[in-house]
Every structure is written in structure tokens, then in C-alpha cells.
């Protein structure tokens, strides 16, 4: 068992994910997500759109990239393809804190990851995570599936708080999504750079509308 992989995907890993909802708070305040069934539909839709074509495809493309320049280019594409300012800054903030936390752990970081840290200007969480796992020699399927579970679990925690839902409902939703996690891994194998960030715009719209909410618990 790779305990380092478990650690960097743990909800207690201090990268500030709990401060971001990435538009979810807007959905809830507008009354678009009000119960456990709507929460499940939202998470399933998120998994097959925004997460698949942005975060997860970024991880795959970084893993397949042969040069650091290619990785930086992918980061620039992801940042340019995220029109909601709060969402874009949120991704960058989590990416930067992810890197700083790894540095604080006094690990024997690979040279390529150190060089990535030195030259990257706007790291995102998916790209920094992928570069780290790749350079540490962690199995692609393993670190991708850990990421899928961790991110959906974090978003579900936000659903439980915002809607609100019971913890029992939250765990039932998560269990129901297990088969989707496997399907997503198979789907990602068929995608390439032409599909990158080819996601629905509705989440971007909610992310932009979040800036004008009267009261907010989250930064995005």
C-alpha cells in the first residue's frame, strides 16, 4: 500500500480544498440542488464533465508528457480555459499550497519535480499532483483513482454542509458512485489533448455568478 499516496489525497492534507466550492454554493443558493437525489445527479454530472475533461484529462496528459515545456503548456491551457476568476484562482491556490506542503515534508523530491517547482508560474492542483506522482514513480491507475475518489468525496462533504444532508445520505451517495469511478477510468483512456477542457459551460457560469452572491461560505 502506498501510504504517501493516501496522505496526499487525504481530506486532512492541508491544501485548502475546504475553502472552495467551485460553483456548488451558487447551485445551492439558487435552489438547483436541494436534496440527496439532486446532489447525486450533480456529482455524477460533475464527474463525467468538468472533472473528466479538465482535471482528470490534465492528469493523464501530464503523465504522458515527455518534456517540462509540454507540462507548462498544458497548465497554460487549463488556466486559459477557466473563465471564472474565483475558480481559476482557487485551482492555482490549491496547487501552490500542495507544492509548499510537499516541500515541508522533507521528502527526497525528484529533480524533475524540483525543476517544475522552479519554473511553473501558475500551478494547478491536478497538474502539480500529476507531476509529483509521475516523478515519484507511482502507478498511473492508482494515483488517478485516488484523485477521483478524493475530489468527489471533498465535493460531497460540501454538499452535506450546504444543502444540508445527513452524513448517512452522504455516504450512500458516495457508495452509489463507485461504479462511475470505474467507468471514468475506462473513459479517460479514450481521450486526448483535443478533448481537453471540452466540458459544459454551466459550471463556469455558476462559478462567475458566485462572485455576486450576497453571502458566501466559500471562496469560489
mmCIF file of C-alpha atoms in Angstrom:
data_model
loop_
_atom_site.group_PDB
_atom_site.id
_atom_site.type_symbol
_atom_site.label_atom_id
_atom_site.label_comp_id
_atom_site.label_asym_id
_atom_site.label_seq_id
_atom_site.Cartn_x
_atom_site.Cartn_y
_atom_site.Cartn_z
ATOM 1 C CA UNK A 1 0.000 0.000 0.000
ATOM 2 C CA UNK A 2 1.310 3.444 -0.932
ATOM 3 C CA UNK A 3 0.902 5.470 2.247
ATOM 4 C CA UNK A 4 2.296 8.622 0.622
ATOM 5 C CA UNK A 5 -0.474 8.469 -1.979
ATOM 6 C CA UNK A 6 -3.051 8.055 0.769
ATOM 7 C CA UNK A 7 -1.583 11.023 2.630
ATOM 8 C CA UNK A 8 -1.624 13.491 -0.271
ATOM 9 C CA UNK A 9 -5.236 12.574 -1.090
ATOM 10 C CA UNK A 10 -6.475 12.643 2.495
ATOM 11 C CA UNK A 11 -9.049 15.316 3.318
ATOM 12 C CA UNK A 12 -6.774 16.354 6.196
ATOM 13 C CA UNK A 13 -3.880 17.152 3.816
ATOM 14 C CA UNK A 14 -3.642 20.935 4.352
ATOM 15 C CA UNK A 15 -4.048 22.425 0.883
ATOM 16 C CA UNK A 16 -7.188 24.486 1.493
ATOM 17 C CA UNK A 17 -9.657 22.456 -0.580
ATOM 18 C CA UNK A 18 -12.310 23.003 2.087
ATOM 19 C CA UNK A 19 -12.383 26.733 1.259
ATOM 20 C CA UNK A 20 -13.507 26.171 -2.344
ATOM 21 C CA UNK A 21 -16.867 25.009 -3.721
ATOM 22 C CA UNK A 22 -16.116 25.749 -7.409
ATOM 23 C CA UNK A 23 -19.648 26.966 -8.094
ATOM 24 C CA UNK A 24 -21.518 24.451 -5.931
ATOM 25 C CA UNK A 25 -22.528 27.162 -3.473
ATOM 26 C CA UNK A 26 -24.249 29.039 -6.309
ATOM 27 C CA UNK A 27 -26.233 25.955 -7.330
ATOM 28 C CA UNK A 28 -27.442 25.504 -3.750
ATOM 29 C CA UNK A 29 -28.321 29.158 -3.141
ATOM 30 C CA UNK A 30 -30.294 29.268 -6.406
ATOM 31 C CA UNK A 31 -32.300 26.234 -5.285
ATOM 32 C CA UNK A 32 -30.951 23.949 -8.027
ATOM 33 C CA UNK A 33 -29.620 21.362 -5.557
ATOM 34 C CA UNK A 34 -31.907 20.810 -2.577
ATOM 35 C CA UNK A 35 -31.861 17.106 -1.664
ATOM 36 C CA UNK A 36 -29.847 13.891 -1.820
ATOM 37 C CA UNK A 37 -31.109 12.874 -5.276
ATOM 38 C CA UNK A 38 -30.170 16.228 -6.778
ATOM 39 C CA UNK A 39 -26.799 16.070 -5.012
ATOM 40 C CA UNK A 40 -26.154 12.656 -6.549
ATOM 41 C CA UNK A 41 -27.132 13.918 -10.014
ATOM 42 C CA UNK A 42 -24.846 16.930 -9.605
ATOM 43 C CA UNK A 43 -21.864 14.817 -8.551
ATOM 44 C CA UNK A 44 -22.394 12.295 -11.326
ATOM 45 C CA UNK A 45 -22.681 15.081 -13.897
ATOM 46 C CA UNK A 46 -19.592 16.794 -12.486
ATOM 47 C CA UNK A 47 -17.661 13.544 -12.729
ATOM 48 C CA UNK A 48 -18.484 12.990 -16.400
ATOM 49 C CA UNK A 49 -17.970 16.593 -17.495
ATOM 50 C CA UNK A 50 -15.799 19.057 -15.593
ATOM 51 C CA UNK A 51 -13.687 16.501 -13.761
ATOM 52 C CA UNK A 52 -13.269 14.149 -16.705
ATOM 53 C CA UNK A 53 -12.384 16.671 -19.396
ATOM 54 C CA UNK A 54 -10.415 19.097 -17.215
ATOM 55 C CA UNK A 55 -8.872 17.697 -14.009
ATOM 56 C CA UNK A 56 -8.564 14.030 -14.939
ATOM 57 C CA UNK A 57 -7.541 14.608 -18.536
ATOM 58 C CA UNK A 58 -4.947 17.093 -17.294
ATOM 59 C CA UNK A 59 -3.520 14.359 -15.069
ATOM 60 C CA UNK A 60 -3.389 11.914 -17.975
ATOM 61 C CA UNK A 61 -1.791 14.409 -20.375
ATOM 62 C CA UNK A 62 0.830 15.422 -17.808
ATOM 63 C CA UNK A 63 1.610 11.765 -17.168
ATOM 64 C CA UNK A 64 2.127 11.230 -20.905
ATOM 65 C CA UNK A 65 4.079 14.460 -21.458
ATOM 66 C CA UNK A 66 7.713 13.948 -22.431
ATOM 67 C CA UNK A 67 9.045 17.401 -21.579
ATOM 68 C CA UNK A 68 8.605 20.004 -18.868
ATOM 69 C CA UNK A 69 7.712 22.528 -21.563
ATOM 70 C CA UNK A 70 4.759 20.357 -22.560
ATOM 71 C CA UNK A 71 3.551 20.272 -18.960
ATOM 72 C CA UNK A 72 3.760 24.057 -18.629
ATOM 73 C CA UNK A 73 1.860 24.419 -21.903
ATOM 74 C CA UNK A 74 -0.931 22.198 -20.560
ATOM 75 C CA UNK A 75 -1.097 24.336 -17.418
ATOM 76 C CA UNK A 76 -1.448 27.466 -19.527
ATOM 77 C CA UNK A 77 -4.273 25.818 -21.486
ATOM 78 C CA UNK A 78 -6.139 24.881 -18.327
ATOM 79 C CA UNK A 79 -5.824 28.356 -16.857
ATOM 80 C CA UNK A 80 -6.932 29.963 -20.138
ATOM 81 C CA UNK A 81 -9.907 27.587 -20.351
ATOM 82 C CA UNK A 82 -11.216 28.537 -16.892
ATOM 83 C CA UNK A 83 -13.154 31.802 -17.353
ATOM 84 C CA UNK A 84 -14.471 32.040 -13.783
ATOM 85 C CA UNK A 85 -11.879 34.097 -11.908
ATOM 86 C CA UNK A 86 -12.566 32.609 -8.468
ATOM 87 C CA UNK A 87 -12.373 29.064 -9.836
ATOM 88 C CA UNK A 88 -9.122 29.784 -11.672
ATOM 89 C CA UNK A 89 -7.510 31.416 -8.651
ATOM 90 C CA UNK A 90 -8.825 28.627 -6.418
ATOM 91 C CA UNK A 91 -7.154 25.966 -8.572
ATOM 92 C CA UNK A 92 -3.901 27.915 -8.531
ATOM 93 C CA UNK A 93 -4.026 28.473 -4.778
ATOM 94 C CA UNK A 94 -4.591 24.791 -4.038
ATOM 95 C CA UNK A 95 -1.810 23.878 -6.483
ATOM 96 C CA UNK A 96 0.647 26.263 -4.837
ATOM 97 C CA UNK A 97 -0.186 25.088 -1.318
ATOM 98 C CA UNK A 98 0.054 21.456 -2.472
ATOM 99 C CA UNK A 99 3.629 22.130 -3.605
ATOM 100 C CA UNK A 100 4.550 24.019 -0.419
ATOM 101 C CA UNK A 101 3.151 21.224 1.740
ATOM 102 C CA UNK A 102 5.203 18.623 -0.132
ATOM 103 C CA UNK A 103 8.331 20.739 0.335
ATOM 104 C CA UNK A 104 7.645 20.982 4.069
ATOM 105 C CA UNK A 105 7.548 17.180 4.353
ATOM 106 C CA UNK A 106 11.319 16.907 3.710
ATOM 107 C CA UNK A 107 10.850 14.242 1.047
ATOM 108 C CA UNK A 108 13.584 13.242 -1.375
ATOM 109 C CA UNK A 109 11.935 15.044 -4.275
ATOM 110 C CA UNK A 110 12.981 14.024 -7.816
ATOM 111 C CA UNK A 111 14.987 16.534 -9.858
ATOM 112 C CA UNK A 112 12.240 16.927 -12.464
ATOM 113 C CA UNK A 113 9.716 17.873 -9.792
ATOM 114 C CA UNK A 114 12.166 20.377 -8.289
ATOM 115 C CA UNK A 115 12.657 21.915 -11.731
ATOM 116 C CA UNK A 116 8.893 22.040 -12.228
ATOM 117 C CA UNK A 117 8.543 23.899 -8.920
ATOM 118 C CA UNK A 118 11.229 26.359 -10.006
ATOM 119 C CA UNK A 119 9.759 27.285 -13.379
ATOM 120 C CA UNK A 120 5.971 26.936 -13.030
ATOM 121 C CA UNK A 121 4.172 30.238 -12.549
ATOM 122 C CA UNK A 122 0.541 29.217 -12.205
ATOM 123 C CA UNK A 123 0.401 25.621 -10.959
ATOM 124 C CA UNK A 124 -2.974 23.937 -10.699
ATOM 125 C CA UNK A 125 -3.750 21.148 -8.276
ATOM 126 C CA UNK A 126 -4.276 18.470 -10.987
ATOM 127 C CA UNK A 127 -1.040 19.340 -12.793
ATOM 128 C CA UNK A 128 1.118 19.597 -9.664
ATOM 129 C CA UNK A 129 -0.381 16.348 -8.368
ATOM 130 C CA UNK A 130 0.305 14.584 -11.666
ATOM 131 C CA UNK A 131 3.899 15.815 -11.931
ATOM 132 C CA UNK A 132 4.607 14.721 -8.372
ATOM 133 C CA UNK A 133 3.087 11.255 -8.766
ATOM 134 C CA UNK A 134 4.735 10.765 -12.153
ATOM 135 C CA UNK A 135 8.207 11.704 -10.939
ATOM 136 C CA UNK A 136 7.794 9.589 -7.810
ATOM 137 C CA UNK A 137 7.115 6.556 -9.995
ATOM 138 C CA UNK A 138 3.589 5.935 -8.695
ATOM 139 C CA UNK A 139 1.338 3.779 -10.879
ATOM 140 C CA UNK A 140 -0.927 5.901 -13.106
ATOM 141 C CA UNK A 141 -4.128 3.949 -12.491
ATOM 142 C CA UNK A 142 -3.526 4.025 -8.758
ATOM 143 C CA UNK A 143 -2.920 7.755 -8.423
ATOM 144 C CA UNK A 144 -5.725 8.662 -10.843
ATOM 145 C CA UNK A 145 -8.295 6.582 -8.965
ATOM 146 C CA UNK A 146 -7.173 8.009 -5.626
ATOM 147 C CA UNK A 147 -7.639 11.514 -7.047
ATOM 148 C CA UNK A 148 -11.117 10.729 -8.386
ATOM 149 C CA UNK A 149 -12.284 9.404 -5.043
ATOM 150 C CA UNK A 150 -10.715 12.218 -3.010
ATOM 151 C CA UNK A 151 -12.134 15.053 -5.112
ATOM 152 C CA UNK A 152 -15.659 13.651 -5.286
ATOM 153 C CA UNK A 153 -15.544 12.928 -1.553
ATOM 154 C CA UNK A 154 -14.473 16.524 -0.853
ATOM 155 C CA UNK A 155 -17.259 17.904 -3.039
ATOM 156 C CA UNK A 156 -19.753 15.608 -1.343
ATOM 157 C CA UNK A 157 -18.659 16.973 2.037
ATOM 158 C CA UNK A 158 -19.506 20.451 0.755
ATOM 159 C CA UNK A 159 -22.914 19.181 -0.400
ATOM 160 C CA UNK A 160 -23.602 17.767 3.055
ATOM 161 C CA UNK A 161 -22.778 21.129 4.642
ATOM 162 C CA UNK A 162 -24.538 23.399 2.161
ATOM 163 C CA UNK A 163 -27.833 21.642 1.368
ATOM 164 C CA UNK A 164 -27.660 20.227 4.129
ATOM 165 C CA UNK A 165 -27.716 16.406 4.080
ATOM 166 C CA UNK A 166 -27.185 13.805 6.756
ATOM 167 C CA UNK A 167 -23.826 12.041 6.916
ATOM 168 C CA UNK A 168 -25.683 8.793 6.179
ATOM 169 C CA UNK A 169 -27.091 10.236 2.959
ATOM 170 C CA UNK A 170 -23.622 11.443 2.019
ATOM 171 C CA UNK A 171 -22.070 8.011 2.418
ATOM 172 C CA UNK A 172 -24.917 6.388 0.480
ATOM 173 C CA UNK A 173 -24.302 8.792 -2.416
ATOM 174 C CA UNK A 174 -20.577 8.059 -2.369
ATOM 175 C CA UNK A 175 -21.166 4.305 -2.433
ATOM 176 C CA UNK A 176 -23.580 4.706 -5.343
ATOM 177 C CA UNK A 177 -20.853 6.483 -7.340
ATOM 178 C CA UNK A 178 -18.306 3.655 -7.047
ATOM 179 C CA UNK A 179 -19.298 2.109 -10.379
ATOM 180 C CA UNK A 180 -18.959 5.525 -12.028
ATOM 181 C CA UNK A 181 -15.405 5.796 -10.723
ATOM 182 C CA UNK A 182 -14.507 2.642 -12.655
ATOM 183 C CA UNK A 183 -16.332 3.840 -15.776
ATOM 184 C CA UNK A 184 -14.483 7.150 -15.668
ATOM 185 C CA UNK A 185 -11.121 5.377 -15.601
ATOM 186 C CA UNK A 186 -12.076 3.455 -18.747
ATOM 187 C CA UNK A 187 -13.386 6.620 -20.421
ATOM 188 C CA UNK A 188 -10.206 8.596 -19.781
ATOM 189 C CA UNK A 189 -8.237 6.060 -21.816
ATOM 190 C CA UNK A 190 -10.099 7.150 -24.969
ATOM 191 C CA UNK A 191 -9.412 10.891 -24.606
ATOM 192 C CA UNK A 192 -6.513 13.001 -25.854
ATOM 193 C CA UNK A 193 -5.451 16.650 -25.966
ATOM 194 C CA UNK A 194 -8.169 17.518 -28.498
ATOM 195 C CA UNK A 195 -10.731 16.745 -25.779
ATOM 196 C CA UNK A 196 -9.012 18.853 -23.107
ATOM 197 C CA UNK A 197 -11.385 21.198 -21.233
ATOM 198 C CA UNK A 198 -14.239 20.176 -23.549
ATOM 199 C CA UNK A 199 -16.708 20.463 -20.664
ATOM 200 C CA UNK A 200 -20.123 22.052 -20.233
ATOM 201 C CA UNK A 201 -20.114 25.791 -19.558
ATOM 202 C CA UNK A 202 -22.791 25.680 -16.848
ATOM 203 C CA UNK A 203 -20.259 25.165 -14.054
ATOM 204 C CA UNK A 204 -18.232 28.105 -15.367
ATOM 205 C CA UNK A 205 -21.372 30.251 -15.296
ATOM 206 C CA UNK A 206 -22.145 29.292 -11.697
ATOM 207 C CA UNK A 207 -18.525 29.990 -10.803
ATOM 208 C CA UNK A 208 -18.795 33.514 -12.222
ATOM 209 C CA UNK A 209 -22.163 34.117 -10.566
ATOM 210 C CA UNK A 210 -20.608 33.131 -7.238
ATOM 211 C CA UNK A 211 -18.722 36.427 -7.252
ATOM 212 C CA UNK A 212 -22.016 38.305 -6.823
ATOM 213 C CA UNK A 213 -23.692 36.173 -4.137
ATOM 214 C CA UNK A 214 -24.918 38.262 -1.206
ATOM 215 C CA UNK A 215 -23.477 35.875 1.390
ATOM 216 C CA UNK A 216 -20.815 33.223 0.869
ATOM 217 C CA UNK A 217 -19.188 30.457 2.876
ATOM 218 C CA UNK A 218 -16.653 29.546 0.181
ATOM 219 C CA UNK A 219 -14.068 31.411 -1.858
ATOM 220 C CA UNK A 220 -15.344 30.044 -5.180
#
